[in-house]
mmCIF file of C-alpha atoms in Angstrom:
data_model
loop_
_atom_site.group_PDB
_atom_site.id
_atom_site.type_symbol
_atom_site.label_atom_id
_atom_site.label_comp_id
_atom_site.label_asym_id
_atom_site.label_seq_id
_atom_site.Cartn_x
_atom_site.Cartn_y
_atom_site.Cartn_z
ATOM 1 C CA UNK A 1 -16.013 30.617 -74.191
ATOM 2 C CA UNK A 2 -15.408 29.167 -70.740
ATOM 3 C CA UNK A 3 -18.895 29.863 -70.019
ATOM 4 C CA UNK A 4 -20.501 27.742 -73.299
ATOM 5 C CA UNK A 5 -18.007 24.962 -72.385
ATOM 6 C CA UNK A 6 -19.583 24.435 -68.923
ATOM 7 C CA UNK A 7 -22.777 25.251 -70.258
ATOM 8 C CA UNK A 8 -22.573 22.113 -72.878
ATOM 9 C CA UNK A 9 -20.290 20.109 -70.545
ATOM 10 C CA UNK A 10 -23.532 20.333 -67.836
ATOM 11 C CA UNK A 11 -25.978 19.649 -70.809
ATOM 12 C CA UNK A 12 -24.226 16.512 -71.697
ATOM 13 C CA UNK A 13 -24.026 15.148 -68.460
ATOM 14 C CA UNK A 14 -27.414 15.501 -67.647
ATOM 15 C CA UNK A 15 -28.112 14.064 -71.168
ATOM 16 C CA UNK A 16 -25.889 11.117 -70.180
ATOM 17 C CA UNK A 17 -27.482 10.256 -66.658
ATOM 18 C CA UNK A 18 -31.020 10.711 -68.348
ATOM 19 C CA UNK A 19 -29.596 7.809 -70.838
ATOM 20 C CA UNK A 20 -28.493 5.827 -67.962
ATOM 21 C CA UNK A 21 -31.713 6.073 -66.362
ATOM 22 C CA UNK A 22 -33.674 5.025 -69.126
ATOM 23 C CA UNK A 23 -31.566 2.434 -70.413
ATOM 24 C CA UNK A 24 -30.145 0.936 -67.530
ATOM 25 C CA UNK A 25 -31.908 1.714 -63.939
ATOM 26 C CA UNK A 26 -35.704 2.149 -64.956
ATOM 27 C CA UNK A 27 -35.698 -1.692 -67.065
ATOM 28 C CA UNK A 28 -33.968 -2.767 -64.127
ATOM 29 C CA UNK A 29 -36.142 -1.114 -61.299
ATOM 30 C CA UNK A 30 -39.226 -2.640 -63.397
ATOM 31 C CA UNK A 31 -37.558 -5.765 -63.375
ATOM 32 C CA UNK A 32 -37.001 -5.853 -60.038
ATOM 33 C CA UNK A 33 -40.521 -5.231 -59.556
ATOM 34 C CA UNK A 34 -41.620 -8.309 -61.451
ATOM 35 C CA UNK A 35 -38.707 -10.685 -59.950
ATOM 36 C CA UNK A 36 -40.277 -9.651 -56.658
ATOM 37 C CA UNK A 37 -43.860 -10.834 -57.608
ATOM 38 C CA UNK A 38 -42.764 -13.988 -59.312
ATOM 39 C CA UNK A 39 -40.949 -14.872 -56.149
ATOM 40 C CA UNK A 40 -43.735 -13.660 -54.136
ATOM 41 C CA UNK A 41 -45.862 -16.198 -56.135
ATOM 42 C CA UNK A 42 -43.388 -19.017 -55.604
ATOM 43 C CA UNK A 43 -43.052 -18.631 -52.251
ATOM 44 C CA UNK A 44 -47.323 -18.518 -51.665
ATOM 45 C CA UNK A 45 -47.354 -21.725 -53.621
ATOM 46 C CA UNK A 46 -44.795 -23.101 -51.419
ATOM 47 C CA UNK A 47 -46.709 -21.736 -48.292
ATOM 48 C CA UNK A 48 -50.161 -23.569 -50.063
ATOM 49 C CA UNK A 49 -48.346 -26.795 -50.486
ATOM 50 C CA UNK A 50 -46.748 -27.034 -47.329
ATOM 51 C CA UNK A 51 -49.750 -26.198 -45.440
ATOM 52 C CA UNK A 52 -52.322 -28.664 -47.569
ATOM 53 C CA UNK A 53 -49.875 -31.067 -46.801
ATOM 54 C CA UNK A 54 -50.157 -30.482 -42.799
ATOM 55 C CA UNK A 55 -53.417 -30.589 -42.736
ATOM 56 C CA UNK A 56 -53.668 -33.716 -44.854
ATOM 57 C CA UNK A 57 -51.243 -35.548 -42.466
ATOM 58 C CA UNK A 58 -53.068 -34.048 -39.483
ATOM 59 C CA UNK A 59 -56.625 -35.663 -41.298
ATOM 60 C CA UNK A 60 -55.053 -39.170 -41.934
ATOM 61 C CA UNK A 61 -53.329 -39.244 -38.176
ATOM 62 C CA UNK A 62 -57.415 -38.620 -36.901
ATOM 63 C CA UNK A 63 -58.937 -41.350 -39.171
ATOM 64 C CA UNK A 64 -56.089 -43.794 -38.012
ATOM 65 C CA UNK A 65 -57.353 -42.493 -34.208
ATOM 66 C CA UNK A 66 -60.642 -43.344 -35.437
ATOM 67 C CA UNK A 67 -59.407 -46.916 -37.210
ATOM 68 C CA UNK A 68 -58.532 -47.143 -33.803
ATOM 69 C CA UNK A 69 -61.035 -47.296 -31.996
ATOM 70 C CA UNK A 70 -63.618 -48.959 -34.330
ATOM 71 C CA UNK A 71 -61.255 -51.872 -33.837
ATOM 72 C CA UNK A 72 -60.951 -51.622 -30.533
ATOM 73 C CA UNK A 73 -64.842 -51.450 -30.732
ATOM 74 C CA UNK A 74 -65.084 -54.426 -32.317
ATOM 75 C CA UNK A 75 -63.352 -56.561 -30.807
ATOM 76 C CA UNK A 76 -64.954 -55.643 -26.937
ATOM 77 C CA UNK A 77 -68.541 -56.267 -29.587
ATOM 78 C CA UNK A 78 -67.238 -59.592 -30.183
ATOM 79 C CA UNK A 79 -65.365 -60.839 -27.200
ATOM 80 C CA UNK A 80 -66.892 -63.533 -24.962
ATOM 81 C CA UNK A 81 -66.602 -62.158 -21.072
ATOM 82 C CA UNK A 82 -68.502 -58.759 -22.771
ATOM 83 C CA UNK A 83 -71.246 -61.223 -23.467
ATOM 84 C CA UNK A 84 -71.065 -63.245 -20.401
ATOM 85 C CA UNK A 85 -71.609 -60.313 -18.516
ATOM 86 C CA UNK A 86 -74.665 -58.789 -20.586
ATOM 87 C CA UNK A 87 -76.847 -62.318 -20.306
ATOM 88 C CA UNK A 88 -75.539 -63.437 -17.000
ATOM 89 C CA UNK A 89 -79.245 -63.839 -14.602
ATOM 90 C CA UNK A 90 -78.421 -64.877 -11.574
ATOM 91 C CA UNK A 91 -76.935 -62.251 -9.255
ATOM 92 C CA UNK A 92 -73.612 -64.126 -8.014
ATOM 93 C CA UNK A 93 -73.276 -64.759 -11.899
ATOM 94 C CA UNK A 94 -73.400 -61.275 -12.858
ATOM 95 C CA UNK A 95 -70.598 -60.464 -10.471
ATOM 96 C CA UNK A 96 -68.476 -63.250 -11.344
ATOM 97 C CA UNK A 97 -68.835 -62.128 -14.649
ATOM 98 C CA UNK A 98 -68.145 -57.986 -13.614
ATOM 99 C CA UNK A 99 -64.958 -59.422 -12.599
ATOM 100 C CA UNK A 100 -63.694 -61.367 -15.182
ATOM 101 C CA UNK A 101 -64.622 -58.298 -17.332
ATOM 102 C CA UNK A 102 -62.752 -55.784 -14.935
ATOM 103 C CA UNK A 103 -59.508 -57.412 -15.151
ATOM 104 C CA UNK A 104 -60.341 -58.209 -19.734
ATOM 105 C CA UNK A 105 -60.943 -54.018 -19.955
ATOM 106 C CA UNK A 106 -58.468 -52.804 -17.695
ATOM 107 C CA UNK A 107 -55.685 -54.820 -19.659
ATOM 108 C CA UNK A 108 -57.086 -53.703 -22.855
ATOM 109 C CA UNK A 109 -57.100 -49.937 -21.955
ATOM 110 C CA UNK A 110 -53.078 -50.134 -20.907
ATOM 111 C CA UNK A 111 -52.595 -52.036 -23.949
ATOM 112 C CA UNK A 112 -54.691 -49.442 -26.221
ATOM 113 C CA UNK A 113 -53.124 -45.324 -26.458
ATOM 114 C CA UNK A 114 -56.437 -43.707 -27.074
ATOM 115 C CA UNK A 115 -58.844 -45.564 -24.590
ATOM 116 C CA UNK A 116 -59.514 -43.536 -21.222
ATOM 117 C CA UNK A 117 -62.413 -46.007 -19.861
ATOM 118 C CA UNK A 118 -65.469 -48.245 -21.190
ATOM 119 C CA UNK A 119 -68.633 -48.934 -20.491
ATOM 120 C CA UNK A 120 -70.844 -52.199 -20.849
ATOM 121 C CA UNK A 121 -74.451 -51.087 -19.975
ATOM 122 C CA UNK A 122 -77.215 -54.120 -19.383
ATOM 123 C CA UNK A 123 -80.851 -54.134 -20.972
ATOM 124 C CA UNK A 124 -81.464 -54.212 -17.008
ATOM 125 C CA UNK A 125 -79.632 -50.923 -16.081
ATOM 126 C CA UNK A 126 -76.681 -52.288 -14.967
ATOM 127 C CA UNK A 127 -73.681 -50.854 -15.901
ATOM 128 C CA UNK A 128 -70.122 -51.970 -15.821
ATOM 129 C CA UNK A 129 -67.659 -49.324 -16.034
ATOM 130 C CA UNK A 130 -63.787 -48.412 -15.932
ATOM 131 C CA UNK A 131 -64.135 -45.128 -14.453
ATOM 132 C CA UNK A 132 -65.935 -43.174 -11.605
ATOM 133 C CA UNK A 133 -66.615 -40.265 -13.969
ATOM 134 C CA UNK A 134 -68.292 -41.669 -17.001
ATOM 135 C CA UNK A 135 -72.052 -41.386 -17.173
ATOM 136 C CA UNK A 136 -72.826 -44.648 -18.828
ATOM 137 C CA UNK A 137 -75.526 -44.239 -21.843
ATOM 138 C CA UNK A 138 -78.694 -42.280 -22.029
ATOM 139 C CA UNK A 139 -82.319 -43.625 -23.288
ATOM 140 C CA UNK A 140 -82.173 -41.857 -26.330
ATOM 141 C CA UNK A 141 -78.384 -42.769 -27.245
ATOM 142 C CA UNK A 142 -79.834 -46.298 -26.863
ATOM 143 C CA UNK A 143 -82.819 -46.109 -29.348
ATOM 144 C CA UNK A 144 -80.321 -44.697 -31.634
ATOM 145 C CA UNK A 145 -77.731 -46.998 -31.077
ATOM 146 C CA UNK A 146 -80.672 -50.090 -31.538
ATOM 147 C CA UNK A 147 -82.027 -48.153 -34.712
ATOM 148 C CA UNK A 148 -78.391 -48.652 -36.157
ATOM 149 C CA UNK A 149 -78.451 -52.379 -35.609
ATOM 150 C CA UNK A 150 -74.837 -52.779 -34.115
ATOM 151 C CA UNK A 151 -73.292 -49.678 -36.396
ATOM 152 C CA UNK A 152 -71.133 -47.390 -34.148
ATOM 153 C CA UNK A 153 -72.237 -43.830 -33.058
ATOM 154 C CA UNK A 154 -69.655 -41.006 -32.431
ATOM 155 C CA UNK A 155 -70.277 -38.879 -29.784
ATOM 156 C CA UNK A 156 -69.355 -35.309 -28.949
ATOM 157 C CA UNK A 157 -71.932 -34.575 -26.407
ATOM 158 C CA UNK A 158 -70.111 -36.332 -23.141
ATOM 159 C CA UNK A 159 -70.908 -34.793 -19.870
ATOM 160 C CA UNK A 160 -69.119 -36.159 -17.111
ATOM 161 C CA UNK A 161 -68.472 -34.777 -13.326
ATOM 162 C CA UNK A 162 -65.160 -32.331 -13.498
ATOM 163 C CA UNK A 163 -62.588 -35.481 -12.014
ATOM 164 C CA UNK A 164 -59.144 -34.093 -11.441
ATOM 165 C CA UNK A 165 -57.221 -32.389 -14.465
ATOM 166 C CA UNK A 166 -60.359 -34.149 -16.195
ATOM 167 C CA UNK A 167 -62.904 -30.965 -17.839
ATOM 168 C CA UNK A 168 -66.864 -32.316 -17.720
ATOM 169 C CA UNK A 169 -66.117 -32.111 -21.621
ATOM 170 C CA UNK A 170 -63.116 -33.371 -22.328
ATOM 171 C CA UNK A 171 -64.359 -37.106 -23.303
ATOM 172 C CA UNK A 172 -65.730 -38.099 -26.439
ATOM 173 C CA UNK A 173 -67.149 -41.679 -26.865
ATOM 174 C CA UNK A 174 -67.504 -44.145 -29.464
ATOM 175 C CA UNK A 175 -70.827 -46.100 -28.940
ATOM 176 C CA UNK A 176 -72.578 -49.493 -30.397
ATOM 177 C CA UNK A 177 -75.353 -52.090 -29.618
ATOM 178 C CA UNK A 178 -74.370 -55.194 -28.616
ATOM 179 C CA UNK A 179 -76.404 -57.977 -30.583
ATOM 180 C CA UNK A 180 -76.601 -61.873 -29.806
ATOM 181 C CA UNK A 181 -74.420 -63.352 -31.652
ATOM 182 C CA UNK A 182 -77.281 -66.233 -32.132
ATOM 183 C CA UNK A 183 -79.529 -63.845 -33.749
ATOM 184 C CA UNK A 184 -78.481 -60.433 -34.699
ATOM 185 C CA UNK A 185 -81.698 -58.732 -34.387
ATOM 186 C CA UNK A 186 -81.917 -59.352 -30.551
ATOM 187 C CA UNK A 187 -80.149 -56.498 -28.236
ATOM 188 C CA UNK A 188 -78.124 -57.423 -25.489
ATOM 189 C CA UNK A 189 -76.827 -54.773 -23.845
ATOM 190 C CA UNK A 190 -74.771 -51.338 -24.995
ATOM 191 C CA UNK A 191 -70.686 -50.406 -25.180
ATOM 192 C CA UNK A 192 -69.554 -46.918 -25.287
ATOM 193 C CA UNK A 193 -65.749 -46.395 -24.976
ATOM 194 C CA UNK A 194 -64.596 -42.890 -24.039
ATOM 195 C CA UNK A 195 -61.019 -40.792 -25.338
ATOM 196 C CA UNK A 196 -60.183 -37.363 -23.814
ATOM 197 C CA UNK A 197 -60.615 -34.679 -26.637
ATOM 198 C CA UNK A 198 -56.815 -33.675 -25.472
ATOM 199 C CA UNK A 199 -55.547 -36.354 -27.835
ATOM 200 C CA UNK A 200 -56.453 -34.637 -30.970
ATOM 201 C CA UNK A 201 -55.540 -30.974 -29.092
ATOM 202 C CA UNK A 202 -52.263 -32.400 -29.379
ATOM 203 C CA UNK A 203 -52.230 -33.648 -32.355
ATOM 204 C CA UNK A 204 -52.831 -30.351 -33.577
ATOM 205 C CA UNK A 205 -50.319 -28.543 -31.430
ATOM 206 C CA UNK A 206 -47.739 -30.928 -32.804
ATOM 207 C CA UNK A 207 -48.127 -28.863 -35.819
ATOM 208 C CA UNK A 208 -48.505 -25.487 -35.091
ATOM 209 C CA UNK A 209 -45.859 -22.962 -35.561
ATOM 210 C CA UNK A 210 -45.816 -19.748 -34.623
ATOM 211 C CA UNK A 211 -48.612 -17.364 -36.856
ATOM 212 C CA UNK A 212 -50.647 -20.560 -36.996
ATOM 213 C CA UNK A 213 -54.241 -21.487 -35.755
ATOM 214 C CA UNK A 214 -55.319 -25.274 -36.470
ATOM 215 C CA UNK A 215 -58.746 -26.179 -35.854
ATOM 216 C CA UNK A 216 -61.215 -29.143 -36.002
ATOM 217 C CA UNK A 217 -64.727 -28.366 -37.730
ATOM 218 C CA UNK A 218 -68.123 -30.338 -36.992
ATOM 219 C CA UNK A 219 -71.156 -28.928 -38.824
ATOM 220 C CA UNK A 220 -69.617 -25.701 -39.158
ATOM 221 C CA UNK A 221 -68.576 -25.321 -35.898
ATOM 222 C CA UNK A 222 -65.160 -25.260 -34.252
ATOM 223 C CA UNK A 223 -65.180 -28.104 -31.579
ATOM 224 C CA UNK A 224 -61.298 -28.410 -30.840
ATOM 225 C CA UNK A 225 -59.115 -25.356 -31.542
ATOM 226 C CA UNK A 226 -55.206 -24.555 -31.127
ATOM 227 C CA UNK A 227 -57.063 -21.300 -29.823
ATOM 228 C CA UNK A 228 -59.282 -22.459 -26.865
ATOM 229 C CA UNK A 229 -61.145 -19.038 -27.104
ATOM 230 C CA UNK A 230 -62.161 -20.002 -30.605
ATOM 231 C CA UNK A 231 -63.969 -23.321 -29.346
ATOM 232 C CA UNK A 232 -67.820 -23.398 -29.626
ATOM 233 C CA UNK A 233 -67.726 -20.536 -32.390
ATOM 234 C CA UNK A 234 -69.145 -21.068 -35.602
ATOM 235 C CA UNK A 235 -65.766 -21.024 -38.091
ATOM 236 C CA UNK A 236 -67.840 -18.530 -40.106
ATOM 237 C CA UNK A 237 -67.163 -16.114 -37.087
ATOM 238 C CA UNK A 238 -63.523 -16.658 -37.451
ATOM 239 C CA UNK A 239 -63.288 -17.302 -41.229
ATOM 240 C CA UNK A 240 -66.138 -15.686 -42.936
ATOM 241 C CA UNK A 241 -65.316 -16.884 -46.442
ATOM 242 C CA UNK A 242 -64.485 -20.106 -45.886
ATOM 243 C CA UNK A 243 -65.856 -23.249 -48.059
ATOM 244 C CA UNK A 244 -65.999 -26.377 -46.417
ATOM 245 C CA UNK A 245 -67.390 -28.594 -49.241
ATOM 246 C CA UNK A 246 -63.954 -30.665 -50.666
ATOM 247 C CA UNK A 247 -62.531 -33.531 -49.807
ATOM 248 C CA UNK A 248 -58.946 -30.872 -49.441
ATOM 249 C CA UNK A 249 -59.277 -26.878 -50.386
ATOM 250 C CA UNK A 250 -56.960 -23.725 -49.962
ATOM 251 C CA UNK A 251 -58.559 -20.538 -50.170
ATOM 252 C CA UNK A 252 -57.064 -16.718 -49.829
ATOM 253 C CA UNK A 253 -59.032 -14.100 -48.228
ATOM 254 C CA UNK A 254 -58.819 -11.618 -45.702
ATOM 255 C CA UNK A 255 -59.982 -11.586 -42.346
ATOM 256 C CA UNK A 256 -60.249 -8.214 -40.796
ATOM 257 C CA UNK A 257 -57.670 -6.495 -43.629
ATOM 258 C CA UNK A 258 -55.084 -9.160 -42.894
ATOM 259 C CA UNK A 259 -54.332 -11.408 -46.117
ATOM 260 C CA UNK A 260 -54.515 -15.357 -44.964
ATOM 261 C CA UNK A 261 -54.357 -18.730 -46.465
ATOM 262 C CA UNK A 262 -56.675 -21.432 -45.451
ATOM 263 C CA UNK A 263 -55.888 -24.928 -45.963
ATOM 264 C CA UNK A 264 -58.548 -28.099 -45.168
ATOM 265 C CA UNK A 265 -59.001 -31.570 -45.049
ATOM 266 C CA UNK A 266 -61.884 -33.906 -44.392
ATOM 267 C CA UNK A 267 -61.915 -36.560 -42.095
ATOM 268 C CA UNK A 268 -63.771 -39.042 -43.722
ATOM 269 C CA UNK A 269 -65.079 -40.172 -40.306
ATOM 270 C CA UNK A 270 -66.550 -38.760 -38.265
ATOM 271 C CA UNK A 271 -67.127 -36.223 -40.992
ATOM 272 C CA UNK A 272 -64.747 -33.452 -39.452
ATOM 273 C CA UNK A 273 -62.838 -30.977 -41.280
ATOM 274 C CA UNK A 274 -59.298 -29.730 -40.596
ATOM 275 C CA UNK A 275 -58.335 -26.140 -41.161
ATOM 276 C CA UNK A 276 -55.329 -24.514 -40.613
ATOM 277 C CA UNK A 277 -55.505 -20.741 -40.615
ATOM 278 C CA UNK A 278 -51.766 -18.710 -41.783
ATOM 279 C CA UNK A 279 -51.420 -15.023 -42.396
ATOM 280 C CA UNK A 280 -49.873 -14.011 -45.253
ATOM 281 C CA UNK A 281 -48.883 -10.577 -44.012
ATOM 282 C CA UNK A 282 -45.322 -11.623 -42.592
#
C-alpha cells in the first residue's frame, strides 16, 4: 500500500511540474524571448536615430565651414586693396600696394577661424602670399578658374613643402578669378585661400565615441578619416555595401561577420558625404 502511495504521490508531482512548465515557465520563457527582440528593435532604432542625427549635425557644421569661406571669398573678390594690387604697373606701385594688402589679409586671417593663409596671384606671375609654404596657383587651376567666370573652385589637391607640424597635405584651398569690376569678362588676377584639413579631423573627433569610425567621402573615396589608416581607401574597401546616393541614409550590413550600422549625410558643397560607421555587436 505504502508502495502505490509513493508510486501515485511521484506520478502526481511530476504531473504537477509538467503543468507548471507548460502553463507557466514555457509562455513565459517564449515571452521573454520576444520582449528581448522588441527591445532589441527599440534600442537599434534608437542607435539609427541617434547616429543619423550626428552625422547630420556633423554635415551642417561643414557647410557652415564652407558658408565660411565663400564669404570670406567674397569679400577679398570684392575688396579694393585686392584690386589695387592686381592692376598696379609701375613697380614702386605694386609694392605699395603688397603692403597695404599684407597688413588688409593678415587682419582678416586673425579675425577669420578657418583661414590658414591667402594668396593673390597677378596675370604677370606675381604672387602675394600669407605664408612661406603655399604654392600659389597652377596654369591649369587658372584656365579652370577663368572657364568658371569668377565661380569658386574647391580644392583637395594642395601640395605644399612639409613646414613644421604642417603635412605637404594638410591644406585645402578655396579658389576664384578675380574679374574687373568695370567689365566682368576681363581677368585680373587669381585668389586661392587655404584651411588645414585638421579642422574638419576635429570636427569629426568631436563626435566619436568609443566603437565609432567617422569619415568624410569624395567620389567614393575616404579623404579625411577618424582612422588615418583608412585615408586614401576607396569606402567600398571598408564598407562594401554601402550606398552613397541620398541626401541622409542608414543601412545594416556586415563587414567581415560583424553586424554594423551606417549612417550618412551629404554635404551639399563641396559634394562630400559623411558616414559614421557603429558595430552592432556590443
Amino acid at each position: 500500500m505504502k508502495m502505490l502511495w509513493k508510486r501515485m504521490f511521484g506520478s502526481l508531482q511530476k504531473t504537477i511540474f509538467a503543468v507548471i512548465l507548460v502553463l507557466i515557465i514555457v509562455p513565459t520563457a517564449i515571452l521573454g524571448v520576444i520582449s528581448y527582440r522588441q527591445y532589441r528593435k527599440i534600442i537599434t532604432e534608437n542607435v539609427r536615430v541617434l547616429n543619423q542625427s550626428n552625422t547630420s549635425q556633423i554635415a551642417s557644421n561643414i557647410e557652415g565651414i564652407m558658408k565660411n569661406l565663400q564669404n570670406s571669398s567674397l569679400s577679398f573678390y570684392q575688396n579694393e586693396m585686392v584690386r589695387e594690387y592686381l592692376l598696379a604697373r609701375d613697380p614702386d606701385e605694386v609694392e605699395q600696394a603688397w603692403y597695404s594688402l599684407n597688413q588688409y589679409v593678415l587682419n582678416q586671417i586673425a579675425y577669420e577661424e578657418y583661414i590658414y593663409a591667402v594668396d593673390f596671384v597677378r596675370l604677370d606671375g606675381r604672387r602675394y602670399s600669407s605664408s612661406s609654404v603655399t604654392e600659389g596657383i597652377s596654369g591649369p587651376v587658372k584656365e579652370l578658374l577663368m572657364e568658371k567666370s569668377g565661380g569658386p573652385l574647391f580644392r583637395t589637391d594642395i601640395h605644399v613643402a612639409d613646414y613644421g607640424d604642417l603635412r605637404s597635405d594638410e591644406l585645402y584651398g578655396y579658389a576664384r578669378c578675380i574679374h574687373d569690376i568695370n567689365d566682368i569678362g576681363i581677368p585680373i588676377g587669381f585668389q586661392q585661400i587655404y584651411f588645414k584639413k585638421q579642422n574638419l579631423k576635429r570636427l569629426l573627433n568631436d563626435y566619436r565615441a568609443d566603437g565609432e569610425a567617422y569619415y568624410i567621402v569624395e567620389d567614393g573615396r575616404i579623404i579625411i578619416s577618424t582612422d588615418p589608416d583608412q585615408e586614401g581607401k576607396a569606402v567600398s574597401e571598408i564598407l562594401p555595401n554601402l550606398k552613397l546616393d541620398e541626401e541622409y541614409s542608414s543601412q545594416q550590413m556586415k563587414v567581415d561577420g560583424t553586424p554594423v550600422m551606417t549612417a550618412c549625410a551629404r554635404v551639399k558643397y563641396p559634394g562630400w558625404y559623411v558616414v559614421k560607421q557603429i558595430s552592432l555587436s556590443q
